Amino acid sequence: MTSLHNLANFFPAIDHHRRCFVDVKLLIGKCSTHLPNFSRNVLRAQLTDTVSAVESEKISKDEVMKAEERVIVGTYGRAPLVLTSGKGCKLYDIEGREYIDLTSGIAVNALGHGDSDWLQAITDQANLLAHVSNIYYTLPQVNLAERLVASSFADRVFFSNSGTEANEAAIKFARKFQRFSHPDKPDPPTEFISFTNSFHGRTIGSLALTSKEHYRTPFEPVMPGVTFLNYGDTDAAQELISSGKIAAVFVEPIQGEGGIYSATKEFLQSLRTACDKAGSLLVFDEVQCGLGRTGYLWAHEAYDVTPDIMTLAKPLAGGLPIGATLVTERVNAAIKHGDHGSTFAGGPLICAAAIAVFDKISKPAFLASVTRKGEHLKEILKKKVGGNSHVKEIRGFGLIVGIELDVSASRLVDACRESGLLILTAGKGDIVRLVPPLIISEQELDQAVEILYKCFDVLDEKNPN
Ligand SMILES: Cc1ncc(COP(=O)(O)O)c(C=O)c1O
């Protein structure tokens, strides 16, 4: 710890950078040029001490934001908020301010922050074994897959590390399934149907299935052979599926990023019938709407339709990275060793966390509480803000709720943040998206809606720009 002050006395550049803990490399570089007799390793050790010292000092929000701007690739337009801890449905920033979290890290932290069973499962498993790769068998992976299979239409699970990867696996499995099902056909079906307002991920295959053009065009060519149809257009879907060219249809039973649009029963059922007739696969992307968010364990349970493949991710490991592609035995039959894989996927640590999450969420009483709280949320929203002239519609079910506005929601999001409430947007930015932790209480929902209500006035203020 003394190294910070010793070095600072000798070398002003250290003092200049001393509060910037990301500047180790810069410091090492500068010091080694000025102090050639210092061995790099000794210096590195001293500077690591320095970093610990600086990290334990209070770093300001502005310093973190400036450091981020310097060292992180600029893909994210972040809110000016540095979060440092969380408990339950509350988050705390670097300045000690408290926020009610209606974002759940984008529909991830279903058990809120720091759930004690989740923490215990991670701690216990980390003490035993964190990672070994898929060269070997591990118990938590098999135990988690058994739970997913027992609770769904599926017979098998492929694990990955994110929602986009779960969809990439589904794309590959659909293509392989079609090749396997048409051994004598030189051109088996390889094309896909996706829908308006869909979001399936950002890697090149799942990006090709994502409807927003501005996500896709800078990276073209993406995977070819994807046709976008209007979400809910049964006739167009039936016609294209009957062409025999479609390997699979990808659909979210409830669209999250696209704006909280729910499919109708007729739409999903007609997709099922058309796919069965043509031999196409039906893929439900439940990355955002699955695992209890709707009050059903799987969102498609509300529709009486089962898919051939379902993709999961966000809440499954309660905040640790995981993806899962659930398939029927018929699909699995087409998959052989080496067809797909991942170094990290389904590791014991992540799977132990996911088992803790699954065991809580899948309890009927837990799911019933999500339904009840979802109804309460919509009711108080309708009462408090439903009459506001900017509100076009309040929709969704369970704890995935959207408030469609006639203007951009960004000023409302900012005002809420400044008042201690974190919310998301969806669609073209004109939809407020509320996806709280599933453990939230009615009282916390009331507090959150009260803040939201008080902030609505900001939408009427004249834009300073
Ligand atoms: C429905 C859906 N599918 C896929 C994804 C991509 O998931 P990830 O960001 O984990 O890759 C998302 C992310 O928002 C999603 O909402």
mmCIF file of C-alpha atoms and ligand atoms in Angstrom, residues 106 108 161-167 198-203 206 210 252 254-257 285-289 311 313-314 322 433, ligand 1:
data_model
loop_
_atom_site.group_PDB
_atom_site.id
_atom_site.type_symbol
_atom_site.label_atom_id
_atom_site.label_comp_id
_atom_site.label_asym_id
_atom_site.label_seq_id
_atom_site.Cartn_x
_atom_site.Cartn_y
_atom_site.Cartn_z
ATOM 1 C CA ILE A 106 -33.287 -6.640 -18.859
ATOM 2 C CA VAL A 108 -32.702 -11.394 -16.044
ATOM 3 C CA ASN A 161 -24.112 -18.926 -22.804
ATOM 4 C CA SER A 162 -26.709 -16.388 -23.964
ATOM 5 C CA GLY A 163 -29.976 -15.875 -25.788
ATOM 6 C CA THR A 164 -28.356 -15.247 -29.137
ATOM 7 C CA GLU A 165 -26.359 -18.473 -28.792
ATOM 8 C CA ALA A 166 -29.483 -20.417 -27.852
ATOM 9 C CA ASN A 167 -30.999 -19.186 -31.128
ATOM 10 C CA SER A 198 -38.919 -9.631 -33.434
ATOM 11 C CA PHE A 199 -35.648 -9.721 -31.537
ATOM 12 C CA HIS A 200 -33.611 -12.917 -31.559
ATOM 13 C CA GLY A 201 -30.057 -11.694 -30.911
ATOM 14 C CA ARG A 202 -26.990 -10.010 -32.335
ATOM 15 C CA THR A 203 -24.749 -12.763 -33.732
ATOM 16 C CA SER A 206 -29.833 -14.726 -34.973
ATOM 17 C CA THR A 210 -34.015 -9.871 -35.867
ATOM 18 C CA GLU A 252 -41.683 -15.016 -29.637
ATOM 19 C CA ILE A 254 -44.709 -12.380 -26.373
ATOM 20 C CA GLN A 255 -42.365 -9.925 -28.044
ATOM 21 C CA GLY A 256 -40.210 -8.115 -25.480
ATOM 22 C CA GLU A 257 -37.705 -5.799 -27.189
ATOM 23 C CA ASP A 285 -37.998 -17.890 -28.502
ATOM 24 C CA GLU A 286 -38.784 -17.592 -24.791
ATOM 25 C CA VAL A 287 -35.486 -15.942 -23.942
ATOM 26 C CA GLN A 288 -37.343 -12.940 -22.461
ATOM 27 C CA CYS A 289 -40.893 -14.178 -21.836
ATOM 28 C CA THR A 311 -34.858 -21.165 -26.590
ATOM 29 C CA ALA A 313 -31.604 -17.579 -21.495
ATOM 30 C CA LYS A 314 -32.028 -14.365 -19.510
ATOM 31 C CA ILE A 322 -26.552 -19.144 -19.761
ATOM 32 C CA ARG A 433 -41.204 -1.672 -20.562
HETATM 33 C C1 LIG B 1 -36.527 -12.734 -27.237
HETATM 34 C C2 LIG B 1 -35.042 -12.565 -27.188
HETATM 35 N N1 LIG B 1 -34.266 -13.432 -27.868
HETATM 36 C C3 LIG B 1 -32.929 -13.332 -27.851
HETATM 37 C C4 LIG B 1 -32.294 -12.330 -27.151
HETATM 38 C C5 LIG B 1 -30.793 -12.233 -27.148
HETATM 39 O O1 LIG B 1 -30.323 -12.587 -25.890
HETATM 40 P P1 LIG B 1 -28.824 -12.217 -25.444
HETATM 41 O O2 LIG B 1 -28.769 -10.739 -25.289
HETATM 42 O O3 LIG B 1 -28.642 -12.974 -24.163
HETATM 43 O O4 LIG B 1 -27.929 -12.720 -26.524
HETATM 44 C C6 LIG B 1 -33.058 -11.402 -26.443
HETATM 45 C C7 LIG B 1 -32.414 -10.297 -25.726
HETATM 46 O O5 LIG B 1 -32.981 -9.312 -25.378
HETATM 47 C C8 LIG B 1 -34.472 -11.522 -26.459
HETATM 48 O O6 LIG B 1 -35.247 -10.656 -25.803
#
